[in-house]
XYZ file of C-alpha atoms in Angstrom:
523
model
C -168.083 -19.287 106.576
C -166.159 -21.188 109.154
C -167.181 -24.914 107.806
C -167.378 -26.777 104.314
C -168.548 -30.533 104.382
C -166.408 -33.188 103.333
C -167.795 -36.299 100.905
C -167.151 -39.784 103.135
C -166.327 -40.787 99.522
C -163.307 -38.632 99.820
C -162.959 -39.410 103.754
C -162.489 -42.860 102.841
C -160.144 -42.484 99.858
C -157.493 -40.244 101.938
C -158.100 -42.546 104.568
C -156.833 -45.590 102.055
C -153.918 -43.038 100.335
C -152.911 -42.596 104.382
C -152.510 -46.476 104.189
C -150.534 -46.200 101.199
C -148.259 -43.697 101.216
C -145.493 -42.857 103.734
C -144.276 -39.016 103.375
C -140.742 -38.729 102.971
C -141.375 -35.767 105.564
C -142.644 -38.384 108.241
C -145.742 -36.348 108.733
C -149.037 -38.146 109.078
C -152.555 -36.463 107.748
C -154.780 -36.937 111.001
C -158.471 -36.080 110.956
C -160.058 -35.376 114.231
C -164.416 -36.096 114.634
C -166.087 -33.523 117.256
C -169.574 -35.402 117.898
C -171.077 -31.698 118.184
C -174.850 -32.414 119.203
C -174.796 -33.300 122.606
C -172.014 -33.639 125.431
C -170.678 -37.007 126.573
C -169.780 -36.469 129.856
C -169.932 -32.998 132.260
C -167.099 -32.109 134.653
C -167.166 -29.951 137.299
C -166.617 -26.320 137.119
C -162.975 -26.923 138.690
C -161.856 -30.273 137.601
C -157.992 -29.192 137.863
C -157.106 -30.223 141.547
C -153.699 -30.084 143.796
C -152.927 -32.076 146.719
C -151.575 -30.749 149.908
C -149.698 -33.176 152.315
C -148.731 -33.829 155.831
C -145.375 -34.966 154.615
C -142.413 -33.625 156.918
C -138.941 -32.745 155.696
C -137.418 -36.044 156.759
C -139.854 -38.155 154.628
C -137.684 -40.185 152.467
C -137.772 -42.532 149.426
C -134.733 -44.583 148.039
C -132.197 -42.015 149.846
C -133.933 -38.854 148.223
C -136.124 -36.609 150.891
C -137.716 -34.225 148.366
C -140.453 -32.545 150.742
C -138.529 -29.883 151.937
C -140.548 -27.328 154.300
C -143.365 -28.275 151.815
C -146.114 -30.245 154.268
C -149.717 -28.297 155.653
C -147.630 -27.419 158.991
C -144.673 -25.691 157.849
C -145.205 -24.533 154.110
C -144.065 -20.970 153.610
C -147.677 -19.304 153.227
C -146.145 -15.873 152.867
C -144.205 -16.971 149.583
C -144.995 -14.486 146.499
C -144.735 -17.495 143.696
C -147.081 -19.749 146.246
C -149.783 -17.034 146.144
C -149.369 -16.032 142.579
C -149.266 -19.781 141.640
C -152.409 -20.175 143.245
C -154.150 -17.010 142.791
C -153.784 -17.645 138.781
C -156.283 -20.435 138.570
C -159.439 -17.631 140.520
C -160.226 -20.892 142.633
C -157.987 -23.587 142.707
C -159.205 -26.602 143.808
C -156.807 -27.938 146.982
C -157.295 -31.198 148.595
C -155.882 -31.203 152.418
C -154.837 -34.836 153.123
C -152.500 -38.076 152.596
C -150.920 -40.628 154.268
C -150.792 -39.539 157.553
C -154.245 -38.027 157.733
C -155.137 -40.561 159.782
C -152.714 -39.808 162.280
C -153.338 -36.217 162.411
C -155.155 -35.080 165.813
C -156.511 -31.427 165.509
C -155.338 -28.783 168.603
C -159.047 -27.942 169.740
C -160.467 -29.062 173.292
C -158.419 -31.360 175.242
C -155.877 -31.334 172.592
C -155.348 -27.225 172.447
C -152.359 -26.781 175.238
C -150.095 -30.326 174.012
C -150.800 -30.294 170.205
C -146.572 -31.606 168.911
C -145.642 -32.337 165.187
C -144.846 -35.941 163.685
C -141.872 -37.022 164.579
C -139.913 -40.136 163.338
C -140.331 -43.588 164.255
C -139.682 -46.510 162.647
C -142.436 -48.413 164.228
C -145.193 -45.625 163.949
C -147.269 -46.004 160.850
C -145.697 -44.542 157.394
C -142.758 -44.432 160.407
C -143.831 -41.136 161.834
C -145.737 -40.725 165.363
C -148.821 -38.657 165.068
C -149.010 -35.187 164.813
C -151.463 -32.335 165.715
C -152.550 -29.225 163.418
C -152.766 -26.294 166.084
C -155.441 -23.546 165.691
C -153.092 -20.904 165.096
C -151.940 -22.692 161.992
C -155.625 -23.508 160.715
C -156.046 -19.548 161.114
C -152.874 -19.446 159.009
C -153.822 -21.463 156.417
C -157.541 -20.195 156.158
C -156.281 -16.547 155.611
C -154.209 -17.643 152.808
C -157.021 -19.751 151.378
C -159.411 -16.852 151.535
C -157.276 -14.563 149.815
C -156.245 -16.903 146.929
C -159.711 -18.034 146.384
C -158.790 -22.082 147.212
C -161.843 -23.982 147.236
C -161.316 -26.416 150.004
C -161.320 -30.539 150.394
C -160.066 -31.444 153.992
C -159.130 -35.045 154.808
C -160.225 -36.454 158.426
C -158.476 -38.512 160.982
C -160.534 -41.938 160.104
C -158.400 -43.998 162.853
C -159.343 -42.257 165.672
C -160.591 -44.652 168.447
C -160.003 -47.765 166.578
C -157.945 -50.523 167.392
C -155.664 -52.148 165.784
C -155.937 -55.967 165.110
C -153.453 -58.239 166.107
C -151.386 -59.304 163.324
C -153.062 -57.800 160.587
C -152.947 -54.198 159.388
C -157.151 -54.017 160.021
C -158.542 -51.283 162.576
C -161.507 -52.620 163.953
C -164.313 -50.874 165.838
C -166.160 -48.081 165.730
C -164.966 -44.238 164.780
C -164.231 -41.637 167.522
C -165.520 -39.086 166.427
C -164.922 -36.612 168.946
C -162.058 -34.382 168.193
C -163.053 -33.882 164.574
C -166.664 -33.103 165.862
C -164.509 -29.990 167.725
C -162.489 -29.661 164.840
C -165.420 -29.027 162.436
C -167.286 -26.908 165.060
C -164.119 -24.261 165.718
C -163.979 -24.316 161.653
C -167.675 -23.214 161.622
C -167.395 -21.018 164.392
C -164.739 -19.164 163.064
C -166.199 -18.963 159.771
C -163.981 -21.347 157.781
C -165.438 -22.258 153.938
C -164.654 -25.757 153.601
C -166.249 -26.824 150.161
C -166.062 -30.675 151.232
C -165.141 -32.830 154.177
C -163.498 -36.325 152.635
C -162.993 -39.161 155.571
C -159.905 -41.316 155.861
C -156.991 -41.817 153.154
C -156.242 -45.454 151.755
C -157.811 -47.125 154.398
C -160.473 -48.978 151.572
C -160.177 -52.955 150.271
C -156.553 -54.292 151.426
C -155.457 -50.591 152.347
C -151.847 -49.373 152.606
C -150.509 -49.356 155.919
C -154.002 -49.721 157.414
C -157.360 -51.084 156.399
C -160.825 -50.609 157.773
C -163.957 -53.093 157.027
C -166.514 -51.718 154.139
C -169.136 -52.242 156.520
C -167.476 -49.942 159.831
C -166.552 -47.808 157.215
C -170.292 -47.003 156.359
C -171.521 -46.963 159.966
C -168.968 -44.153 160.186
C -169.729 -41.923 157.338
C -173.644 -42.345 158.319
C -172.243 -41.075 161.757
C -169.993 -38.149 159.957
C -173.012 -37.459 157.709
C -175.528 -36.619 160.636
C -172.620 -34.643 162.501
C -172.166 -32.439 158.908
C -176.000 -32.007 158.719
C -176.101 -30.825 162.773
C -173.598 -28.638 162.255
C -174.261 -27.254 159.208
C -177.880 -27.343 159.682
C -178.433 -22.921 158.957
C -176.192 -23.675 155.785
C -178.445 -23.494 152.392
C -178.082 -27.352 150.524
C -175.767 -25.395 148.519
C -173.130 -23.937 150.985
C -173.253 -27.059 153.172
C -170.060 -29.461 152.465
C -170.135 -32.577 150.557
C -168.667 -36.138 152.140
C -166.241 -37.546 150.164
C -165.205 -41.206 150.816
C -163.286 -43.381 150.879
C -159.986 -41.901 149.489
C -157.926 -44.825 148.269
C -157.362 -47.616 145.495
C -159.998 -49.015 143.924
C -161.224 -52.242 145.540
C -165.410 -52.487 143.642
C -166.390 -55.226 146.141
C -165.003 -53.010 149.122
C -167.000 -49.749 147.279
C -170.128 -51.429 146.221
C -170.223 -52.998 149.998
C -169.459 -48.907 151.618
C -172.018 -47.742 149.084
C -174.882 -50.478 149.875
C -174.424 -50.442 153.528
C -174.084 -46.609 153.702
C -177.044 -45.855 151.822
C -178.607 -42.847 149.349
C -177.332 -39.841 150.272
C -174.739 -40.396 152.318
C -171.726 -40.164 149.927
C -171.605 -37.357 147.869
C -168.435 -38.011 146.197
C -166.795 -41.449 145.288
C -163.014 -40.522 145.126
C -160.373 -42.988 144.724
C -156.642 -42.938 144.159
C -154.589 -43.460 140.625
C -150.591 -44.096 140.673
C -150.429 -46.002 137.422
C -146.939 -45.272 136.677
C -145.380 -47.690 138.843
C -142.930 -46.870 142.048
C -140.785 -43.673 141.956
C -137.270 -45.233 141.294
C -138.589 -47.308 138.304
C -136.113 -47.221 135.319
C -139.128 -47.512 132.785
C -140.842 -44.629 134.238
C -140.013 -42.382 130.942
C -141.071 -45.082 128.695
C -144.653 -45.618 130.273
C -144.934 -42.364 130.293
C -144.404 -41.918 126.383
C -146.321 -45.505 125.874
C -150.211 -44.596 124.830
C -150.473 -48.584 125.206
C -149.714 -48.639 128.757
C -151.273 -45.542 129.482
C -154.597 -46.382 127.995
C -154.787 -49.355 130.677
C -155.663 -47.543 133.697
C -159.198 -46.578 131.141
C -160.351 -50.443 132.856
C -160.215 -48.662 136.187
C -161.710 -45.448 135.073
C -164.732 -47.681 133.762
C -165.252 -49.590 136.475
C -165.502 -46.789 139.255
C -167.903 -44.781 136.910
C -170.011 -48.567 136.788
C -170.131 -48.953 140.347
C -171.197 -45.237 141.251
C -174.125 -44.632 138.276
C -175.065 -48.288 139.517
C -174.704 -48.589 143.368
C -174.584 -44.796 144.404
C -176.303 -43.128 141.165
C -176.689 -39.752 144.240
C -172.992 -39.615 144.007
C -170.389 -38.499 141.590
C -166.588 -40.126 141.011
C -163.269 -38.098 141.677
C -159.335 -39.088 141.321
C -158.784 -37.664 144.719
C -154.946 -38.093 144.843
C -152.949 -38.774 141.458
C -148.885 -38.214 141.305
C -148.467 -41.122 138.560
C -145.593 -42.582 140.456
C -145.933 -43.504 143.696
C -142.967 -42.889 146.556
C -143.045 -39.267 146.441
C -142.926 -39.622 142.549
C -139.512 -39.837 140.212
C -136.729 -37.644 140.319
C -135.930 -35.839 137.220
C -138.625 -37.300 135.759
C -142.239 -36.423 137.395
C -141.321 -32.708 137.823
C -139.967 -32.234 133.906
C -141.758 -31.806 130.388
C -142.120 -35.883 130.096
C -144.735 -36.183 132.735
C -147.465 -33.629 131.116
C -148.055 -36.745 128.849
C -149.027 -38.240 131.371
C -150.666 -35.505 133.417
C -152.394 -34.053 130.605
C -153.485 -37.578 128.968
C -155.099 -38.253 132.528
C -157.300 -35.324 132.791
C -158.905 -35.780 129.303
C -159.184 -39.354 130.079
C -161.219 -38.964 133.227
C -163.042 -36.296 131.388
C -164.416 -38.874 129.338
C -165.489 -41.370 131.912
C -167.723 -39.449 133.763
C -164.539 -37.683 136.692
C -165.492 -34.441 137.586
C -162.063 -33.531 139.643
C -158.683 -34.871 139.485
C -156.375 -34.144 142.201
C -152.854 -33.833 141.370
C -150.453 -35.101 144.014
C -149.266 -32.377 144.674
C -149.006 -28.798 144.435
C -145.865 -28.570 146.256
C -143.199 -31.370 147.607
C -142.044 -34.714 146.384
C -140.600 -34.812 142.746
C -144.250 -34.736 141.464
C -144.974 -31.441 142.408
C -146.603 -28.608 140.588
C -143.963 -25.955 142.004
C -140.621 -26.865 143.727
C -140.035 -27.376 146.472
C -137.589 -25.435 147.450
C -137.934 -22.712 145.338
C -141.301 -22.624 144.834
C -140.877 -21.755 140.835
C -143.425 -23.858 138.601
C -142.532 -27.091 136.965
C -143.826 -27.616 133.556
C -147.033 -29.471 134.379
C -148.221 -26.516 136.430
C -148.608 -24.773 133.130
C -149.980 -27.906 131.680
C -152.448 -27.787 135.269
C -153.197 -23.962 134.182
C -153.737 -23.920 130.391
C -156.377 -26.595 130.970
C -158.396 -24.876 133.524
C -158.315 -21.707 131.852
C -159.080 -23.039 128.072
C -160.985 -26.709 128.930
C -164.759 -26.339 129.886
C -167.171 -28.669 131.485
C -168.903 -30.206 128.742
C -167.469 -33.090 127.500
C -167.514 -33.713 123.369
C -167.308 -37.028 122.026
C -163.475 -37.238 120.458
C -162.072 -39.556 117.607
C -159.620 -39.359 115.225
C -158.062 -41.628 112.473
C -154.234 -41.211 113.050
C -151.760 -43.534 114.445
C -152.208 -44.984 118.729
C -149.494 -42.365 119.122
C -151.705 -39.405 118.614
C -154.287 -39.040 121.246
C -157.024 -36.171 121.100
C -159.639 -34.954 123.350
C -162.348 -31.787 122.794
C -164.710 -29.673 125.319
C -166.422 -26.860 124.792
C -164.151 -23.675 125.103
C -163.729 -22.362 128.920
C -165.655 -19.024 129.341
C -165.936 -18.304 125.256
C -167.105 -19.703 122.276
C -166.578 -22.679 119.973
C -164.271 -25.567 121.357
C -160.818 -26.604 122.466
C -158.883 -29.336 121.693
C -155.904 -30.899 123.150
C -153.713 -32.593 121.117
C -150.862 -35.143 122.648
C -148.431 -36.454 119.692
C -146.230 -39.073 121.360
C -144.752 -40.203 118.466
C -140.661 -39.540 118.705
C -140.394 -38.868 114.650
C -143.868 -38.173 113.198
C -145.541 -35.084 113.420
C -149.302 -34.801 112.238
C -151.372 -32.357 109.982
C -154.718 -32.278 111.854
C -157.867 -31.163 110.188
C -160.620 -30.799 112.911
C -164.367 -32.328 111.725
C -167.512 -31.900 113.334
C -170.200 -34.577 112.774
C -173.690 -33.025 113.198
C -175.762 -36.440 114.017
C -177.783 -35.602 110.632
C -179.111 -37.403 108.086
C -177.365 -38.019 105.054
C -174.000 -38.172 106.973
C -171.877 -35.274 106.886
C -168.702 -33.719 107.985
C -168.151 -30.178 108.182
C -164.542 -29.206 108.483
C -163.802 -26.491 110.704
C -161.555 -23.769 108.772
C -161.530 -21.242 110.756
C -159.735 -18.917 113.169
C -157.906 -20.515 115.668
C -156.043 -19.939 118.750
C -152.662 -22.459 119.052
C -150.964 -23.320 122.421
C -147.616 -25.473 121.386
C -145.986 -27.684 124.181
C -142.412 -28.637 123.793
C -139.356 -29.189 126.321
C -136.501 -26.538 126.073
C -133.555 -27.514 123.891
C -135.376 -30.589 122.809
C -134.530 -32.140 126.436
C -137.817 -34.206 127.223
C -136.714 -33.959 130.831
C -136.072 -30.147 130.774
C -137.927 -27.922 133.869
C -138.885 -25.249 131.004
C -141.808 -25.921 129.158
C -142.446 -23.998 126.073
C -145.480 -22.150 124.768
C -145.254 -21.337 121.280
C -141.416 -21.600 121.289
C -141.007 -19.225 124.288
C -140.039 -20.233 127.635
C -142.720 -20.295 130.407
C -141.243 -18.520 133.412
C -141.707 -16.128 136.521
C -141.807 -12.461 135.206
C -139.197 -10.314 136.951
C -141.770 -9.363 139.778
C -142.437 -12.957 140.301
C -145.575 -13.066 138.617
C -147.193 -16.032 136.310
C -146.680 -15.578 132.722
C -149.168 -14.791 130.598
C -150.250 -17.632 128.451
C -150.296 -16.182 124.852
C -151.787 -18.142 121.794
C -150.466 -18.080 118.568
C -153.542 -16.338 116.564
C -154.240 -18.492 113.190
C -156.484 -17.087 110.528
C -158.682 -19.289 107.928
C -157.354 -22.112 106.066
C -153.886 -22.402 107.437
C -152.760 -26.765 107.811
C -152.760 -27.058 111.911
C -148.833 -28.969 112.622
C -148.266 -30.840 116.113
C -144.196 -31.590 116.139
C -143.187 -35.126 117.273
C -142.980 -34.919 121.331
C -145.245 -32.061 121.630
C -148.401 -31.020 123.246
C -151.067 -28.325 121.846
C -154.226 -27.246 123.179
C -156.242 -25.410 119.860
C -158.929 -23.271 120.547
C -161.672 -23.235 117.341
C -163.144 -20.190 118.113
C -166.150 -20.518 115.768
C -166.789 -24.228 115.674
C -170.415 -24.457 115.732
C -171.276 -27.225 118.635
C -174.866 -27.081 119.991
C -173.827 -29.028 122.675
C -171.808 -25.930 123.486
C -174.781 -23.299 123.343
């Protein structure tokens, strides 16, 4: 018998005595609800995302270049912890793009025999000339994409043939579409999956270093649309590539405007871009990150896209296409340690529940808010964080509450690939820890709550030596690191058997997998 129901009578009176009483142990009863019926919300199969950048070496913020050999041109494809890191997820979602995507021109036709990387200028855009991907690279990076199983997102030059207005940062006039047309063909011909073609980066509402009018924009993707649908025209519905659009901050005039004019059908995918954490060299960055307060403000955003798509382009579904939390290449000693999976791991549960299917992490490798270093390639703790969700989180999203203190967040999906459910537990509170008992509320009639008591499988979170910004995440109380062969760790739970209290420490993390929580919306 893994469930016993629980008398609201009794809910209600431990709900009071929690009130009352303050345990000399600092330890706070917290009982979590599982609405068990029906799903909320339904991700997709590979919600957990990385970013891959155009970044060179010399790319700089406040006197710190962290990108290393790092960028789509020159990363080290051949590097055992790169394919191992990647090969660990069985089809890693990868999104090929950034800030100068749209000054990327692609080595095919006219462009094959004088195809030069970005160099610096300080009066190019992002101060950097354009640069060209060659074909010999592409072959590169295919191979290793094949063998790793990446699925593939690649970001298109959206500039091309525009010009740029005088005094303003606005490109007007139509898209050239030329080169990518070449681009996408030699990708076809040489028979290159790409899972989804996305078109421009930041170039939506007031833009970042550039800015495009909602209206263009939509000409443009109709354009891009009919060139996919040529071109892919012997592809079944399901093997031809989605368009994603428009890759940037979230402006709803600007997106309700690129939907309308656009039309049904056109977009596939709505993604936009999250850095809610404030600039790189920020002094408070730690503190937002441990503040549920702040962190529960970007929800207004999440909202709002999901409003504007089910409303406006109902044929389309919303992605975080590019996250890092701080933007500038991220913070240093801060966005690559323990702290930021409270962030990181808050975010993906978060867009879980408002209707995201993918979240792109920015990025898998270079700046301080990558996955794996940069320079050694070894994984920082929120690749682990990035890994236990996609291997323990399913799709289906369960309806989540839970009556303990704003400092104790909880979120619950069906069980990746298994029964019962998971839940993933974030306790930011510095001194309390919390006794969870997990609850699942049937929808029936007389209310009840059936307490789940059975066997469970426990993945514990901490920092190493208590250091919030250590680079060695714990599972369980054992350091996460590359086996001697440089291999990914295996990711062992703690096995639990019936009845025994469930404890999440102050500062920790814990995803808990109920193996025989009975959730139709699971079945």
């Amino acid at each position: 018998m893994a469930s016993k129901p629980i008398g609201f009578l009794s809910l209600l009176f431990s709900s009071l005595v929690l009130v009352i009483v303050v345990s000399p142990a600092l330890a706070d009863d917290v009982m979590v609800t599982v609405r068990a019926v029906t799903p909320i919300q339904q991700t997709d199969g590979n919600l957990v995302c990385a970013t891959m950048d155009w970044w060179p070496k010399d790319k700089c913020n406040y006197g710190w270049c962290p990108w290393y050999n790092s960028s789509i041109i020159n990363l080290d494809l051949n590097n055992t912890i790169l394919y191992n890191a990647i090969d660990a997820f069985k089809n890693l979602r990868i999104r090929l793009g950034g800030s100068l995507q749209d000054q990327v021109i692609y080595g095919v036709g006219e462009h094959r025999k004088h195809c030069e990387n970005f160099k610096s200028d300080p009066n190019g855009m992002f101060t950097f000339t354009s640069g060209c991907l060659t074909m010999r690279r592409w072959d590169e990076l295919n191979t290793f994409f094949r063998e790793t199983g990446a699925i593939i997102t690649f970001g298109l030059n959206a500039l091309k043939g525009r010009k740029k207005a005088l005094d303003s940062t606005e490109y007007v006039g139509p898209w050239d579409s030329t080169n990518a047309h070449h681009f996408m063909r030699h990708t076809i011909a040489k028979g290159y999956k790409i899972d989804s073609w996305e078109f421009g980066n930041e170039l939506c509402g007031g833009g970042v270093a550039a800015k495009v009018n909602a209206t263009q924009y939509a000409q443009d993707l109709i354009k891009l649309k009919k060139i996919i649908n040529r071109l892919y025209r012997r592809f079944s519905d399901q093997d031809k590539p989605k368009l994603l659009a428009p890759g940037g901050f979230f402006d709803m005039q600007w997106f309700i405007e690129m939907l309308q004019a656009s039309g049904p059908n056109v977009v596939d995918v709505v993604t936009h871009h999250i850095y809610n954490l404030g600039p790189g060299n920020d002094n408070n960055l730690m503190s937002r990150i441990l503040d549920p307060f702040y962190l529960s403000q970007v929800a207004n955003t999440y909202k709002n896209v999901e409003y504007v798509v089910k409303n406006y382009g109902p044929w389309s579904t919303p992605w975080i296409g590019e996250s890092g939390g701080a933007f500038n290449s991220g913070g240093k000693d801060v966005s690559n340690s323990f702290v930021d999976s409270f962030w990181y791991l808050d975010q993906l549960g978060m867009v879980s529940v408002y209707g995201h299917s993918v979240f792109c992490r920015q990025a898998l490798i270079g700046g301080n808010y990558a996955l794996l270093d940069p320079i050694t390639y070894v994984p920082n703790p929120d690749y682990y964080s990035a890994l236990l969700w996609s291997k323990l989180m399913g799709r289906r999203v369960l309806q989540t509450t839970n009556d303990g203190s704003p400092y104790f967040r909880s979120y619950t999906h069906c069980s990746k690939n298994g029964q019962g459910v998971t839940s993933l537990f974030i306790n930011y509170s510095n001194s309390t820890s919390s006794d969870v008992s997990l609850v699942g509320d049937y929808n029936i009639y007389p209310p009840a709550l059936y307490e789940e008591i059975g066997p469970r499988e426990e993945y514990h979170l901490t920092p190493e030596g208590g250091n919030l910004k250590s680079r060695v995440m714990l599972l369980n109380g054992q350091p996460l690191k590359l086996t001697s062969d440089n291999q990914i760790p295996e990711l062992t739970p703690l096995a639990v058997e019936d009845g025994t209290p469930l404890h999440i420490a102050p500062y920790s993390i814990a995803f808990i997998r109920y193996k025989n929580f009975n959730a139709p919306a699971c079945a």
